[in-house]
Amino acid sequence: QLVESGGGSVQAGGSLKLSCTASGYIFGICGMAWVRQAPGKERECVALVDSGDTTRYAASVTGRFTVSKDITKNVLYLEMNSLKPEDTAMYFCSLVYGARGITVAAFVARATAFGHWGQGTQVTVS
């Protein structure tokens, strides 16, 4: 089970920190990501930590978002700074086993086929 929290409404330039608590998974061997979906748009992976603990980011969020995980607590985080209206979306936590070296471009397809998803948390930037 993946449970996200931390979403909300914020003004442009503000910050939010999302959390995803995972239970029932072997956290240390998973690739995990934050995937967002805005109305009328496809899902976009914005940040991931692969099973080798390498982080990768979409170009649209590089320098503003930071992904991290705490394996002692089985929690994935997404710290979002300098938020823009175009960051408004539902943010999902997703997990796939293995996925060492996976790119942000490939993550959504891999997770759609083989992964696990949370219910999402809404982020609105005005």
Tab-separated table of N, CA and C in Angstrom:
chain	number	residue	atom	x	y	z
A	1	GLN	N	0.842	-1.189	0.000
A	1	GLN	CA	0.000	0.000	0.000
A	1	GLN	C	0.883	1.246	0.000
A	2	LEU	N	0.499	2.209	-0.819
A	2	LEU	CA	1.203	3.482	-0.895
A	2	LEU	C	0.219	4.579	-0.530
A	3	VAL	N	0.577	5.424	0.429
A	3	VAL	CA	-0.315	6.477	0.883
A	3	VAL	C	0.414	7.803	0.848
A	4	GLU	N	-0.089	8.710	0.003
A	4	GLU	CA	0.509	10.031	-0.120
A	4	GLU	C	-0.142	11.025	0.833
A	5	SER	N	0.627	12.034	1.188
A	5	SER	CA	0.103	13.131	1.994
A	5	SER	C	0.927	14.370	1.726
A	6	GLY	N	0.426	15.515	2.175
A	6	GLY	CA	1.188	16.748	2.079
A	6	GLY	C	0.755	17.701	0.988
A	7	GLY	N	-0.195	17.290	0.168
A	7	GLY	CA	-0.667	18.188	-0.868
A	7	GLY	C	-1.459	19.353	-0.287
A	8	GLY	N	-1.781	20.312	-1.142
A	8	GLY	CA	-2.551	21.455	-0.702
A	8	GLY	C	-2.510	22.564	-1.716
A	9	SER	N	-2.972	23.727	-1.294
A	9	SER	CA	-2.983	24.911	-2.143
A	9	SER	C	-1.920	25.886	-1.675
A	10	VAL	N	-1.197	26.450	-2.619
A	10	VAL	CA	-0.108	27.360	-2.286
A	10	VAL	C	-0.003	28.416	-3.375
A	11	GLN	N	0.509	29.568	-3.018
A	11	GLN	CA	0.726	30.614	-4.013
A	11	GLN	C	2.008	30.342	-4.789
A	12	ALA	N	2.057	30.872	-5.980
A	12	ALA	CA	3.253	30.735	-6.806
A	12	ALA	C	4.473	31.240	-6.039
A	13	GLY	N	5.547	30.482	-6.142
A	13	GLY	CA	6.765	30.790	-5.419
A	13	GLY	C	6.872	30.081	-4.082
A	14	GLY	N	5.780	29.470	-3.660
A	14	GLY	CA	5.762	28.791	-2.383
A	14	GLY	C	6.337	27.389	-2.437
A	15	SER	N	6.224	26.686	-1.324
A	15	SER	CA	6.812	25.359	-1.185
A	15	SER	C	5.813	24.392	-0.557
A	16	LEU	N	5.981	23.133	-0.900
A	16	LEU	CA	5.245	22.036	-0.276
A	16	LEU	C	6.162	20.835	-0.183
A	17	LYS	N	5.894	19.965	0.775
A	17	LYS	CA	6.640	18.711	0.876
A	17	LYS	C	5.652	17.564	0.929
A	18	LEU	N	5.739	16.692	-0.043
A	18	LEU	CA	4.888	15.525	-0.118
A	18	LEU	C	5.577	14.325	0.531
A	19	SER	N	4.759	13.453	1.095
A	19	SER	CA	5.272	12.213	1.676
A	19	SER	C	4.485	11.036	1.123
A	20	CYS	N	5.147	9.915	0.989
A	20	CYS	CA	4.505	8.677	0.556
A	20	CYS	C	4.973	7.568	1.490
A	21	THR	N	4.065	7.040	2.242
A	21	THR	CA	4.394	5.957	3.155
A	21	THR	C	4.058	4.630	2.492
A	22	ALA	N	5.055	3.756	2.439
A	22	ALA	CA	4.898	2.462	1.783
A	22	ALA	C	4.839	1.350	2.817
A	23	SER	N	3.929	0.447	2.627
A	23	SER	CA	3.855	-0.711	3.511
A	23	SER	C	3.646	-1.960	2.664
A	24	GLY	N	4.302	-3.029	3.086
A	24	GLY	CA	4.148	-4.275	2.364
A	24	GLY	C	5.112	-4.457	1.216
A	25	TYR	N	6.155	-3.600	1.146
A	25	TYR	CA	7.129	-3.700	0.082
A	25	TYR	C	8.526	-3.831	0.666
A	26	ILE	N	9.423	-4.402	-0.132
A	26	ILE	CA	10.829	-4.440	0.253
A	26	ILE	C	11.440	-3.147	-0.266
A	27	PHE	N	11.379	-2.143	0.572
A	27	PHE	CA	11.638	-0.765	0.148
A	27	PHE	C	13.005	-0.586	-0.485
A	28	GLY	N	14.001	-1.258	0.062
A	28	GLY	CA	15.367	-1.010	-0.367
A	28	GLY	C	15.682	-1.464	-1.778
A	29	ILE	N	14.846	-2.297	-2.391
A	29	ILE	CA	15.143	-2.775	-3.740
A	29	ILE	C	14.142	-2.252	-4.754
A	30	CYS	N	13.428	-1.225	-4.390
A	30	CYS	CA	12.414	-0.660	-5.268
A	30	CYS	C	12.889	0.619	-5.922
A	31	GLY	N	12.437	0.838	-7.122
A	31	GLY	CA	12.521	2.153	-7.717
A	31	GLY	C	11.228	2.869	-7.388
A	32	MET	N	11.329	4.103	-6.963
A	32	MET	CA	10.135	4.839	-6.571
A	32	MET	C	10.129	6.205	-7.230
A	33	ALA	N	8.940	6.700	-7.486
A	33	ALA	CA	8.839	7.955	-8.216
A	33	ALA	C	7.617	8.742	-7.808
A	34	TRP	N	7.677	10.014	-8.099
A	34	TRP	CA	6.522	10.894	-8.039
A	34	TRP	C	6.084	11.170	-9.475
A	35	VAL	N	4.842	10.885	-9.726
A	35	VAL	CA	4.248	11.057	-11.049
A	35	VAL	C	3.063	11.995	-10.910
A	36	ARG	N	2.959	12.974	-11.770
A	36	ARG	CA	1.838	13.904	-11.672
A	36	ARG	C	0.968	13.838	-12.924
A	37	GLN	N	-0.272	14.217	-12.722
A	37	GLN	CA	-1.210	14.270	-13.847
A	37	GLN	C	-2.120	15.472	-13.683
A	38	ALA	N	-2.035	16.357	-14.643
A	38	ALA	CA	-2.912	17.524	-14.686
A	38	ALA	C	-4.141	17.179	-15.523
A	39	PRO	N	-5.247	17.875	-15.307
A	39	PRO	CA	-6.463	17.591	-16.082
A	39	PRO	C	-6.201	17.673	-17.575
A	40	GLY	N	-6.604	16.636	-18.288
A	40	GLY	CA	-6.458	16.617	-19.730
A	40	GLY	C	-5.065	16.291	-20.233
A	41	LYS	N	-4.162	15.977	-19.321
A	41	LYS	CA	-2.785	15.684	-19.720
A	41	LYS	C	-2.406	14.273	-19.302
A	42	GLU	N	-1.353	13.756	-19.921
A	42	GLU	CA	-0.863	12.432	-19.569
A	42	GLU	C	-0.045	12.492	-18.281
A	43	ARG	N	0.110	11.337	-17.690
A	43	ARG	CA	0.937	11.251	-16.495
A	43	ARG	C	2.382	11.555	-16.835
A	44	GLU	N	3.044	12.280	-15.943
A	44	GLU	CA	4.430	12.687	-16.139
A	44	GLU	C	5.223	12.343	-14.887
A	45	CYS	N	6.287	11.598	-15.067
A	45	CYS	CA	7.183	11.324	-13.946
A	45	CYS	C	8.055	12.548	-13.736
A	46	VAL	N	8.004	13.122	-12.550
A	46	VAL	CA	8.786	14.331	-12.298
A	46	VAL	C	10.055	14.056	-11.509
A	47	ALA	N	10.088	12.991	-10.729
A	47	ALA	CA	11.275	12.693	-9.927
A	47	ALA	C	11.261	11.233	-9.524
A	48	LEU	N	12.420	10.613	-9.540
A	48	LEU	CA	12.498	9.222	-9.122
A	48	LEU	C	13.787	8.941	-8.366
A	49	VAL	N	13.725	7.895	-7.577
A	49	VAL	CA	14.907	7.312	-6.947
A	49	VAL	C	14.931	5.868	-7.405
A	50	ASP	N	15.969	5.478	-8.159
A	50	ASP	CA	15.960	4.110	-8.656
A	50	ASP	C	16.466	3.148	-7.579
A	51	SER	N	16.487	1.860	-7.904
A	51	SER	CA	16.843	0.865	-6.900
A	51	SER	C	18.315	0.943	-6.506
A	52	GLY	N	19.103	1.721	-7.255
A	52	GLY	CA	20.478	1.980	-6.861
A	52	GLY	C	20.648	3.305	-6.142
A	53	ASP	N	19.530	3.923	-5.782
A	53	ASP	CA	19.494	5.192	-5.044
A	53	ASP	C	19.953	6.391	-5.865
A	54	THR	N	19.946	6.245	-7.174
A	54	THR	CA	20.223	7.387	-8.036
A	54	THR	C	18.936	8.169	-8.253
A	55	THR	N	19.034	9.488	-8.158
A	55	THR	CA	17.854	10.324	-8.371
A	55	THR	C	17.877	10.928	-9.771
A	56	ARG	N	16.718	11.084	-10.348
A	56	ARG	CA	16.578	11.710	-11.658
A	56	ARG	C	15.337	12.579	-11.652
A	57	TYR	N	15.377	13.622	-12.473
A	57	TYR	CA	14.300	14.601	-12.492
A	57	TYR	C	13.897	14.951	-13.912
A	58	ALA	N	12.627	15.295	-14.055
A	58	ALA	CA	12.190	15.872	-15.315
A	58	ALA	C	12.787	17.264	-15.445
A	59	ALA	N	13.024	17.667	-16.670
A	59	ALA	CA	13.631	18.978	-16.903
A	59	ALA	C	12.778	20.103	-16.320
A	60	SER	N	11.476	19.911	-16.322
A	60	SER	CA	10.564	20.959	-15.861
A	60	SER	C	10.672	21.249	-14.366
A	61	VAL	N	11.272	20.325	-13.602
A	61	VAL	CA	11.346	20.531	-12.153
A	61	VAL	C	12.771	20.550	-11.633
A	62	THR	N	13.738	20.300	-12.481
A	62	THR	CA	15.147	20.272	-12.052
A	62	THR	C	15.532	21.591	-11.412
A	63	GLY	N	16.140	21.485	-10.249
A	63	GLY	CA	16.558	22.672	-9.522
A	63	GLY	C	15.508	23.198	-8.566
A	64	ARG	N	14.280	22.705	-8.689
A	64	ARG	CA	13.203	23.179	-7.806
A	64	ARG	C	12.670	22.069	-6.902
A	65	PHE	N	12.673	20.838	-7.391
A	65	PHE	CA	12.154	19.701	-6.637
A	65	PHE	C	13.305	18.813	-6.191
A	66	THR	N	13.146	18.196	-5.010
A	66	THR	CA	14.126	17.254	-4.498
A	66	THR	C	13.414	16.008	-3.996
A	67	VAL	N	13.811	14.854	-4.510
A	67	VAL	CA	13.229	13.588	-4.082
A	67	VAL	C	14.211	12.885	-3.149
A	68	SER	N	13.662	12.242	-2.135
A	68	SER	CA	14.504	11.501	-1.198
A	68	SER	C	13.668	10.385	-0.577
A	69	LYS	N	14.354	9.429	0.010
A	69	LYS	CA	13.631	8.364	0.689
A	69	LYS	C	14.319	8.022	1.999
A	70	ASP	N	13.525	7.585	2.946
A	70	ASP	CA	14.011	7.149	4.241
A	70	ASP	C	13.646	5.674	4.365
A	71	ILE	N	14.640	4.804	4.184
A	71	ILE	CA	14.333	3.375	4.208
A	71	ILE	C	14.058	2.866	5.606
A	72	THR	N	14.456	3.626	6.628
A	72	THR	CA	14.148	3.197	7.994
A	72	THR	C	12.672	3.388	8.316
A	73	LYS	N	12.050	4.337	7.606
A	73	LYS	CA	10.628	4.626	7.832
A	73	LYS	C	9.755	4.195	6.656
A	74	ASN	N	10.395	3.730	5.574
A	74	ASN	CA	9.664	3.379	4.349
A	74	ASN	C	8.850	4.563	3.827
A	75	VAL	N	9.483	5.709	3.748
A	75	VAL	CA	8.815	6.915	3.285
A	75	VAL	C	9.602	7.534	2.139
A	76	LEU	N	8.873	7.948	1.113
A	76	LEU	CA	9.428	8.688	-0.016
A	76	LEU	C	8.948	10.128	0.105
A	77	TYR	N	9.841	11.062	-0.131
A	77	TYR	CA	9.499	12.484	-0.017
A	77	TYR	C	9.680	13.196	-1.357
A	78	LEU	N	8.956	14.285	-1.501
A	78	LEU	CA	9.189	15.202	-2.607
A	78	LEU	C	9.092	16.613	-2.059
A	79	GLU	N	10.220	17.277	-1.990
A	79	GLU	CA	10.258	18.666	-1.552
A	79	GLU	C	10.157	19.548	-2.789
A	80	MET	N	9.154	20.400	-2.811
A	80	MET	CA	8.876	21.237	-3.981
A	80	MET	C	9.019	22.698	-3.596
A	81	ASN	N	9.924	23.383	-4.255
A	81	ASN	CA	10.160	24.797	-4.015
A	81	ASN	C	9.888	25.597	-5.287
A	82	SER	N	9.755	26.903	-5.125
A	82	SER	CA	9.517	27.794	-6.266
A	82	SER	C	8.392	27.271	-7.141
A	83	LEU	N	7.312	26.918	-6.515
A	83	LEU	CA	6.197	26.319	-7.247
A	83	LEU	C	5.581	27.291	-8.238
A	84	LYS	N	5.143	26.728	-9.355
A	84	LYS	CA	4.542	27.506	-10.434
A	84	LYS	C	3.115	27.003	-10.686
A	85	PRO	N	2.275	27.830	-11.264
A	85	PRO	CA	0.917	27.362	-11.577
A	85	PRO	C	0.909	26.090	-12.430
A	86	GLU	N	1.897	25.931	-13.291
A	86	GLU	CA	1.938	24.745	-14.140
A	86	GLU	C	2.319	23.479	-13.371
A	87	ASP	N	2.673	23.612	-12.105
A	87	ASP	CA	2.905	22.435	-11.260
A	87	ASP	C	1.602	21.870	-10.694
A	88	THR	N	0.513	22.583	-10.920
A	88	THR	CA	-0.779	22.118	-10.429
A	88	THR	C	-1.139	20.786	-11.056
A	89	ALA	N	-1.403	19.795	-10.211
A	89	ALA	CA	-1.706	18.440	-10.689
A	89	ALA	C	-2.022	17.545	-9.500
A	90	MET	N	-2.509	16.349	-9.813
A	90	MET	CA	-2.567	15.293	-8.822
A	90	MET	C	-1.211	14.602	-8.833
A	91	TYR	N	-0.627	14.451	-7.670
A	91	TYR	CA	0.683	13.832	-7.547
A	91	TYR	C	0.522	12.428	-6.958
A	92	PHE	N	1.068	11.458	-7.681
A	92	PHE	CA	0.990	10.060	-7.289
A	92	PHE	C	2.372	9.544	-6.923
A	93	CYS	N	2.400	8.698	-5.936
A	93	CYS	CA	3.590	7.929	-5.601
A	93	CYS	C	3.473	6.580	-6.309
A	94	SER	N	4.586	6.141	-6.882
A	94	SER	CA	4.571	4.868	-7.589
A	94	SER	C	5.841	4.090	-7.298
A	95	LEU	N	5.732	2.781	-7.388
A	95	LEU	CA	6.842	1.900	-7.013
A	95	LEU	C	6.935	0.744	-7.990
A	96	VAL	N	8.161	0.424	-8.387
A	96	VAL	CA	8.415	-0.784	-9.176
A	96	VAL	C	9.619	-1.481	-8.568
A	97	TYR	N	9.618	-2.800	-8.589
A	97	TYR	CA	10.787	-3.523	-8.119
A	97	TYR	C	11.879	-3.474	-9.179
A	98	GLY	N	13.114	-3.459	-8.716
A	98	GLY	CA	14.247	-3.374	-9.629
A	98	GLY	C	14.315	-1.976	-10.194
A	99	ALA	N	14.332	-1.854	-11.508
A	99	ALA	CA	14.318	-0.548	-12.183
A	99	ALA	C	15.594	0.238	-11.953
A	100	ARG	N	16.692	-0.459	-11.711
A	100	ARG	CA	17.960	0.254	-11.597
A	100	ARG	C	18.282	0.904	-12.934
A	101	GLY	N	18.597	2.194	-12.913
A	101	GLY	CA	18.952	2.906	-14.138
A	101	GLY	C	17.771	3.421	-14.932
A	102	ILE	N	16.558	3.210	-14.428
A	102	ILE	CA	15.394	3.630	-15.198
A	102	ILE	C	15.355	5.155	-15.305
A	103	THR	N	14.869	5.641	-16.421
A	103	THR	CA	14.794	7.081	-16.646
A	103	THR	C	13.389	7.587	-16.303
A	104	VAL	N	13.258	8.897	-16.152
A	104	VAL	CA	11.937	9.459	-15.884
A	104	VAL	C	11.015	9.226	-17.078
A	105	ALA	N	11.596	9.212	-18.267
A	105	ALA	CA	10.783	9.005	-19.464
A	105	ALA	C	10.190	7.604	-19.509
A	106	ALA	N	10.894	6.637	-18.945
A	106	ALA	CA	10.451	5.244	-19.021
A	106	ALA	C	9.639	4.803	-17.818
A	107	PHE	N	9.662	5.563	-16.762
A	107	PHE	CA	9.084	5.080	-15.509
A	107	PHE	C	7.581	4.858	-15.592
A	108	VAL	N	6.847	5.791	-16.186
A	108	VAL	CA	5.396	5.681	-16.179
A	108	VAL	C	4.947	4.405	-16.887
A	109	ALA	N	5.528	4.121	-18.039
A	109	ALA	CA	5.138	2.910	-18.760
A	109	ALA	C	5.454	1.665	-17.953
A	110	ARG	N	6.633	1.656	-17.316
A	110	ARG	CA	7.029	0.501	-16.510
A	110	ARG	C	6.090	0.328	-15.315
A	111	ALA	N	5.785	1.428	-14.664
A	111	ALA	CA	4.919	1.350	-13.490
A	111	ALA	C	3.483	1.029	-13.860
A	112	THR	N	3.026	1.508	-15.007
A	112	THR	CA	1.675	1.195	-15.445
A	112	THR	C	1.516	-0.304	-15.666
A	113	ALA	N	2.566	-0.908	-16.206
A	113	ALA	CA	2.505	-2.334	-16.513
A	113	ALA	C	2.790	-3.215	-15.304
A	114	PHE	N	3.735	-2.801	-14.482
A	114	PHE	CA	4.232	-3.710	-13.446
A	114	PHE	C	4.240	-3.120	-12.047
A	115	GLY	N	3.869	-1.839	-11.923
A	115	GLY	CA	4.093	-1.161	-10.664
A	115	GLY	C	2.883	-1.055	-9.765
A	116	HIS	N	3.070	-0.279	-8.728
A	116	HIS	CA	2.056	-0.046	-7.725
A	116	HIS	C	1.883	1.464	-7.568
A	117	TRP	N	0.664	1.878	-7.235
A	117	TRP	CA	0.340	3.298	-7.181
A	117	TRP	C	-0.428	3.655	-5.925
A	118	GLY	N	-0.179	4.884	-5.461
A	118	GLY	CA	-1.004	5.416	-4.395
A	118	GLY	C	-2.250	6.065	-4.964
A	119	GLN	N	-3.038	6.664	-4.086
A	119	GLN	CA	-4.304	7.260	-4.514
A	119	GLN	C	-4.132	8.705	-4.980
A	120	GLY	N	-2.994	9.288	-4.688
A	120	GLY	CA	-2.697	10.649	-5.135
A	120	GLY	C	-3.008	11.703	-4.104
A	121	THR	N	-2.319	12.831	-4.248
A	121	THR	CA	-2.577	14.000	-3.408
A	121	THR	C	-2.550	15.229	-4.311
A	122	GLN	N	-3.515	16.109	-4.154
A	122	GLN	CA	-3.670	17.251	-5.040
A	122	GLN	C	-2.753	18.394	-4.632
A	123	VAL	N	-2.083	18.956	-5.617
A	123	VAL	CA	-1.279	20.165	-5.435
A	123	VAL	C	-1.844	21.237	-6.353
A	124	THR	N	-2.196	22.374	-5.773
A	124	THR	CA	-2.744	23.490	-6.541
A	124	THR	C	-1.911	24.725	-6.274
A	125	VAL	N	-1.403	25.317	-7.343
A	125	VAL	CA	-0.565	26.510	-7.253
A	125	VAL	C	-1.265	27.646	-7.989
A	126	SER	N	-1.493	28.737	-7.298
A	126	SER	CA	-2.211	29.856	-7.921
A	126	SER	C	-1.391	31.135	-7.898
